[in-house]
Tab-separated table of C-alpha atoms in Angstrom:
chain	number	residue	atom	x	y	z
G	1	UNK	CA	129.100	121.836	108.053
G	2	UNK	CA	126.220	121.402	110.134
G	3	UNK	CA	122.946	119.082	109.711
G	4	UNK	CA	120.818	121.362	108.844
G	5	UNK	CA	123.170	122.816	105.980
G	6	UNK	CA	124.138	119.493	105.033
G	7	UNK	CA	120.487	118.339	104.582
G	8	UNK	CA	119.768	121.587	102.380
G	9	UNK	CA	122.338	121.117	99.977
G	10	UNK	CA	121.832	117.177	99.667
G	11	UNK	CA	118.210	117.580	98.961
G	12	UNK	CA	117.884	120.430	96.821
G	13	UNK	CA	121.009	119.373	94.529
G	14	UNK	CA	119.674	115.767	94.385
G	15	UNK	CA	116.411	116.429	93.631
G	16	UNK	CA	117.264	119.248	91.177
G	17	UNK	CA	117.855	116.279	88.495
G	18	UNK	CA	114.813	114.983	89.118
G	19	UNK	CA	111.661	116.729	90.905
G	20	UNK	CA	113.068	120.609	89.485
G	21	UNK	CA	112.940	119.093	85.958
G	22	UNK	CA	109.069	117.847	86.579
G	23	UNK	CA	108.038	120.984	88.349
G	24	UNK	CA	110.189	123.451	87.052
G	25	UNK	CA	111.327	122.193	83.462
G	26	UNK	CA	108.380	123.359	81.853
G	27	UNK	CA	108.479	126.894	82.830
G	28	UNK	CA	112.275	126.908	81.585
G	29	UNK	CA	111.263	125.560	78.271
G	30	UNK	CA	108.712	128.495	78.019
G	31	UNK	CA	110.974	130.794	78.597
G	32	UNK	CA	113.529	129.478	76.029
G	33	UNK	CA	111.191	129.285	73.459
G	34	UNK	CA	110.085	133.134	74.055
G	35	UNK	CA	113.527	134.035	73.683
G	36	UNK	CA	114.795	131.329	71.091
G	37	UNK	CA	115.891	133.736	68.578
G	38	UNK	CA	118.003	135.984	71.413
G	39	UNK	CA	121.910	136.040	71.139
G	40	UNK	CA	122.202	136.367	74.442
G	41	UNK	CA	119.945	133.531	75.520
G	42	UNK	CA	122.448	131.742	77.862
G	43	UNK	CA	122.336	135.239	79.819
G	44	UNK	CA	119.009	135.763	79.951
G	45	UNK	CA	118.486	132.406	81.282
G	46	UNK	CA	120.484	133.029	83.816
G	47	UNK	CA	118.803	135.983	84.747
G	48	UNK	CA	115.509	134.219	84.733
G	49	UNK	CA	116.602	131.530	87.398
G	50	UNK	CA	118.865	134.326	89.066
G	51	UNK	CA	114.911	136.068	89.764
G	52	UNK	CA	113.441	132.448	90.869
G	53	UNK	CA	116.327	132.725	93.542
G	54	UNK	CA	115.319	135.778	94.422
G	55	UNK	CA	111.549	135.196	94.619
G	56	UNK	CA	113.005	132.292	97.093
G	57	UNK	CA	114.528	134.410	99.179
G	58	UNK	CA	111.570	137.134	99.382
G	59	UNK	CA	109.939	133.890	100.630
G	60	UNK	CA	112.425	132.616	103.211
G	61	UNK	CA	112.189	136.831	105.033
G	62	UNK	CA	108.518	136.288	104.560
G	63	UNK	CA	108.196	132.817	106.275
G	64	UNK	CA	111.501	133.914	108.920
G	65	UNK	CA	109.397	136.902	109.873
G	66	UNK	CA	107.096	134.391	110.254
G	67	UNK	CA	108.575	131.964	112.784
G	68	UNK	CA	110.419	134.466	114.757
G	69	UNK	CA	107.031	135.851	116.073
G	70	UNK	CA	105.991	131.964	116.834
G	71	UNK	CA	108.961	131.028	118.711
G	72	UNK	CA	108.505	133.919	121.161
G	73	UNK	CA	109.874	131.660	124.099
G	74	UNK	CA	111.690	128.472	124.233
G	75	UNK	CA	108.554	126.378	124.839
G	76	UNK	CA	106.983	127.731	121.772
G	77	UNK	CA	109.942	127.288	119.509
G	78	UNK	CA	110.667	123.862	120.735
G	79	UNK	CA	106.695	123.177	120.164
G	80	UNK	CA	107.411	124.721	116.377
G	81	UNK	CA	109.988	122.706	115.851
G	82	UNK	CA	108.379	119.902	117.075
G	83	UNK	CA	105.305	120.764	114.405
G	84	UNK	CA	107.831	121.655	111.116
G	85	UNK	CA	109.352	118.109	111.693
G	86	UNK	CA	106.310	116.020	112.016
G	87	UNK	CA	105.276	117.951	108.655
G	88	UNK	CA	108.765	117.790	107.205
G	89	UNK	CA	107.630	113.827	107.915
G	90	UNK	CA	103.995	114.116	105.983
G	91	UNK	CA	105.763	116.100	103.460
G	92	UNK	CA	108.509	113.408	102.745
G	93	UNK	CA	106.261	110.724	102.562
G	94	UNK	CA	103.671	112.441	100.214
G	95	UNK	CA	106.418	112.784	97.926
G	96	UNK	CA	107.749	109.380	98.026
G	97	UNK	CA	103.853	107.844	97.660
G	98	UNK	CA	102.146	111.019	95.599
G	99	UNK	CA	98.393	110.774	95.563
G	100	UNK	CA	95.598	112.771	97.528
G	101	UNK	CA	97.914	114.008	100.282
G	102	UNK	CA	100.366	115.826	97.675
G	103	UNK	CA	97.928	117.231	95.521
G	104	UNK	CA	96.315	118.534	98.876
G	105	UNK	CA	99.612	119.950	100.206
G	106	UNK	CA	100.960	121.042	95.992
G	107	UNK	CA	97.274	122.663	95.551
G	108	UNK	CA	96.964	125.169	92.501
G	109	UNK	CA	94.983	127.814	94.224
G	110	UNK	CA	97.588	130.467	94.680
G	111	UNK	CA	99.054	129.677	91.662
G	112	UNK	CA	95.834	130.189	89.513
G	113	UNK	CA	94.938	133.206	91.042
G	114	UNK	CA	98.170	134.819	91.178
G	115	UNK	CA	101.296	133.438	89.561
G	116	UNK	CA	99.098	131.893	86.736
G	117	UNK	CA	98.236	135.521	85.569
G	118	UNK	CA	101.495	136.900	86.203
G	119	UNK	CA	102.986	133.843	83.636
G	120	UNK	CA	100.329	134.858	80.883
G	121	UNK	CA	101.128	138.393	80.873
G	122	UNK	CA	105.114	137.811	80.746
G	123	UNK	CA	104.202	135.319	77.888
G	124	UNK	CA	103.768	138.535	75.869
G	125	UNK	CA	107.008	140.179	76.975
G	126	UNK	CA	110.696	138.813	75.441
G	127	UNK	CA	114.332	139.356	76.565
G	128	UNK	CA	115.124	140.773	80.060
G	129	UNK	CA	111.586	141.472	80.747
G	130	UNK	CA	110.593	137.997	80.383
G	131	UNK	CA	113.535	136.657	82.274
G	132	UNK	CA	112.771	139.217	84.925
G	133	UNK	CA	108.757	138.375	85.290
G	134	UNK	CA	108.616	134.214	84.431
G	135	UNK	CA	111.595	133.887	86.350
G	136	UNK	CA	110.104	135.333	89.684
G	137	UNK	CA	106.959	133.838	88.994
G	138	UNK	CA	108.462	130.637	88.953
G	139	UNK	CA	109.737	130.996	92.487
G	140	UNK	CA	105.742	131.159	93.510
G	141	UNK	CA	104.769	127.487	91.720
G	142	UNK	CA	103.483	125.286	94.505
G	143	UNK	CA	105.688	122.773	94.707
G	144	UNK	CA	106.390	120.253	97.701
G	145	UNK	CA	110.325	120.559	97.874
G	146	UNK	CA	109.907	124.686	98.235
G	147	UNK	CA	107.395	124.077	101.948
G	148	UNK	CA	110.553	121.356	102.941
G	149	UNK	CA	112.568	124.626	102.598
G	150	UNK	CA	109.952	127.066	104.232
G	151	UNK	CA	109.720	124.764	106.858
G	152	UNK	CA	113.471	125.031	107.331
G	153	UNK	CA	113.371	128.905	107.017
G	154	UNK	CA	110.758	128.970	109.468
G	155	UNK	CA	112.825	126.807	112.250
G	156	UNK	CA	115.959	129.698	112.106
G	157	UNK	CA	116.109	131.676	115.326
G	158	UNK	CA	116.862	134.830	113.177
G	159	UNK	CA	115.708	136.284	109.332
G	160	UNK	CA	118.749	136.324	108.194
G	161	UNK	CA	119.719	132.402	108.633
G	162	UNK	CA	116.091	131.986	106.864
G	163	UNK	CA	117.250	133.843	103.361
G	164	UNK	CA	120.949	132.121	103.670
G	165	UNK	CA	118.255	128.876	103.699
G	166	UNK	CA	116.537	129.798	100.949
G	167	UNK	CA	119.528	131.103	99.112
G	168	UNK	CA	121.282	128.061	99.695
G	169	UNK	CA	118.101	125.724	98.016
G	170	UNK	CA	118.145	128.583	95.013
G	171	UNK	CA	122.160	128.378	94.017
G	172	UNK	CA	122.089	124.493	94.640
G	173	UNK	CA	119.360	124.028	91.753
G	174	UNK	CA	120.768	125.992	89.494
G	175	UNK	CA	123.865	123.983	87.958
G	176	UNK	CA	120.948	121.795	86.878
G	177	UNK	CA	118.428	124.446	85.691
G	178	UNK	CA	121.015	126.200	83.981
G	179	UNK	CA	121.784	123.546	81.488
G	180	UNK	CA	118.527	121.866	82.081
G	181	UNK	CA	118.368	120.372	77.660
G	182	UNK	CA	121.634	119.158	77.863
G	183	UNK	CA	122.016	117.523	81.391
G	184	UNK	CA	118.613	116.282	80.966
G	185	UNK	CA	119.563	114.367	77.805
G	186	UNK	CA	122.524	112.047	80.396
G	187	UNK	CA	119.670	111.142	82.981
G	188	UNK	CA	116.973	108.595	82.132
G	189	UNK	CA	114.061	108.079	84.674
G	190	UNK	CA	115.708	105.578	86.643
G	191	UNK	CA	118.272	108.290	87.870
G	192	UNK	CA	115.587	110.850	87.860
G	193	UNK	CA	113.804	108.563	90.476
G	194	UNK	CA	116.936	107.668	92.573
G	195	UNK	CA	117.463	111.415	92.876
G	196	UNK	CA	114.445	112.013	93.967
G	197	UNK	CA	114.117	108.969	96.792
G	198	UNK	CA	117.216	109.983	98.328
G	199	UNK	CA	116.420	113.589	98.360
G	200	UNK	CA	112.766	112.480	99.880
G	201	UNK	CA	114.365	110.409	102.445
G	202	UNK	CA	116.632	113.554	103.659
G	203	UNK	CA	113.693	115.385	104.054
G	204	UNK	CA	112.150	112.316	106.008
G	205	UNK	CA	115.270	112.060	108.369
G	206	UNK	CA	115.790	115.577	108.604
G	207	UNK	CA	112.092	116.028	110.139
G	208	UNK	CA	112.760	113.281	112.397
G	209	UNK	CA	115.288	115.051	113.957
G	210	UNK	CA	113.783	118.167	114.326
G	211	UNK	CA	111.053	116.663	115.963
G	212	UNK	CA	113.064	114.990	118.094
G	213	UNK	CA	114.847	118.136	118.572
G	214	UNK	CA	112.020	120.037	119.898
G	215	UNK	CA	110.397	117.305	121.745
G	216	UNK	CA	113.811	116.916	123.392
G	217	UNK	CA	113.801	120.744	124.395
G	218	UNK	CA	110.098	120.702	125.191
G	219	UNK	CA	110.389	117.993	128.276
């Protein structure tokens, strides 16, 4: 398995027991209680994150579109890489100390004018619709951990390597999602926290080498 692979899975399964619960959680529980009265709720929740995968990878063609046209020669897409790791770096770091920076980078002005009406009108729709609406909606929440993964779609040299990224990120939350009430209920906030480090720190290294990785190729 290569780096960047390896990297992908670590962080988005590690921090899918920790930073997916804060950002994420609460749009699960909204869901659930919509549809608390469904027979078929297990399904429909699995529909829901099966469309927050999807909005993911609508996102990674969107953002690998995106980086093919930057990295129209070698120098450019050495000098993007160079750029994605130093703000894989800023990224990591704003995670690990929160504050200013992450609030900057996490900032709620897509989200209010977009996603946030999206979420009120699905609020008034139950079963598949609602699993079908929230749960692509929820693939649009700013959230730090989804840019680390942009970032990463972005560096592929082709589209397709960008959605395997992004599908890759989606399917590695979801054992955690999925269940999110009853794995929740094992992990107290120390683990939460240790997740979360660790998954930070990946994202940390990982920039550092692709920094290093287009500073190499840009000499």
């Amino acid at each position: 398995m290569s780096v960047d692979f390896l990297a992908i899975i670590s962080v988005a399964f590690l921090s899918s027991f920790g930073h997916c619960y804060s950002m994420c959680g609460g749009f699960t529980l909204i869901f659930m209680n919509l549809n608390s009265k469904s027979k078929n709720l297990f399904l429909l929740t699995f529909i829901y994150h099966l469309f927050r995968i999807f909005a993911y990878i609508v996102l990674g063609i969107i953002f690998g579109v995106f980086g093919n046209i930057l990295a129209i020669n070698a120098k450019s897409q050495s000098l993007s890489f160079f750029i994605l790791g130093i703000f894989m770096m800023v990224l990591g770091f704003a995670l690990i100390f929160r504050g200013n920076m992450l609030s900057f980078i996490e900032s709620n002005v897509f989200f209010n004018h977009f996603a946030k009406k999206i979420i009120k009108k699905a609020t008034n729709f139950k079963g598949l619709k609602s699993a079908i609406f929230l749960g692509f909606s929820n693939g649009f929440v700013p959230c730090g951990l989804v840019y680390f993964f942009i970032a990463s779609a972005m560096s592929k040299q082709n589209v397709f390597e960008s959605i395997i990224i992004m599908m890759v990120f989606g399917v590695s939350t979801l054992p955690a999602m999925l269940f999110f009430l009853k794995i929740s209920q094992f992990f107290n906030n120390f683990l939460k926290n240790f997740f979360n480090y660790a998954s930070y720190s990946i994202i940390i290294c990982y920039g550092i080498y692709l920094a290093y990785m287009g500073f190499k190729a840009f000499k």
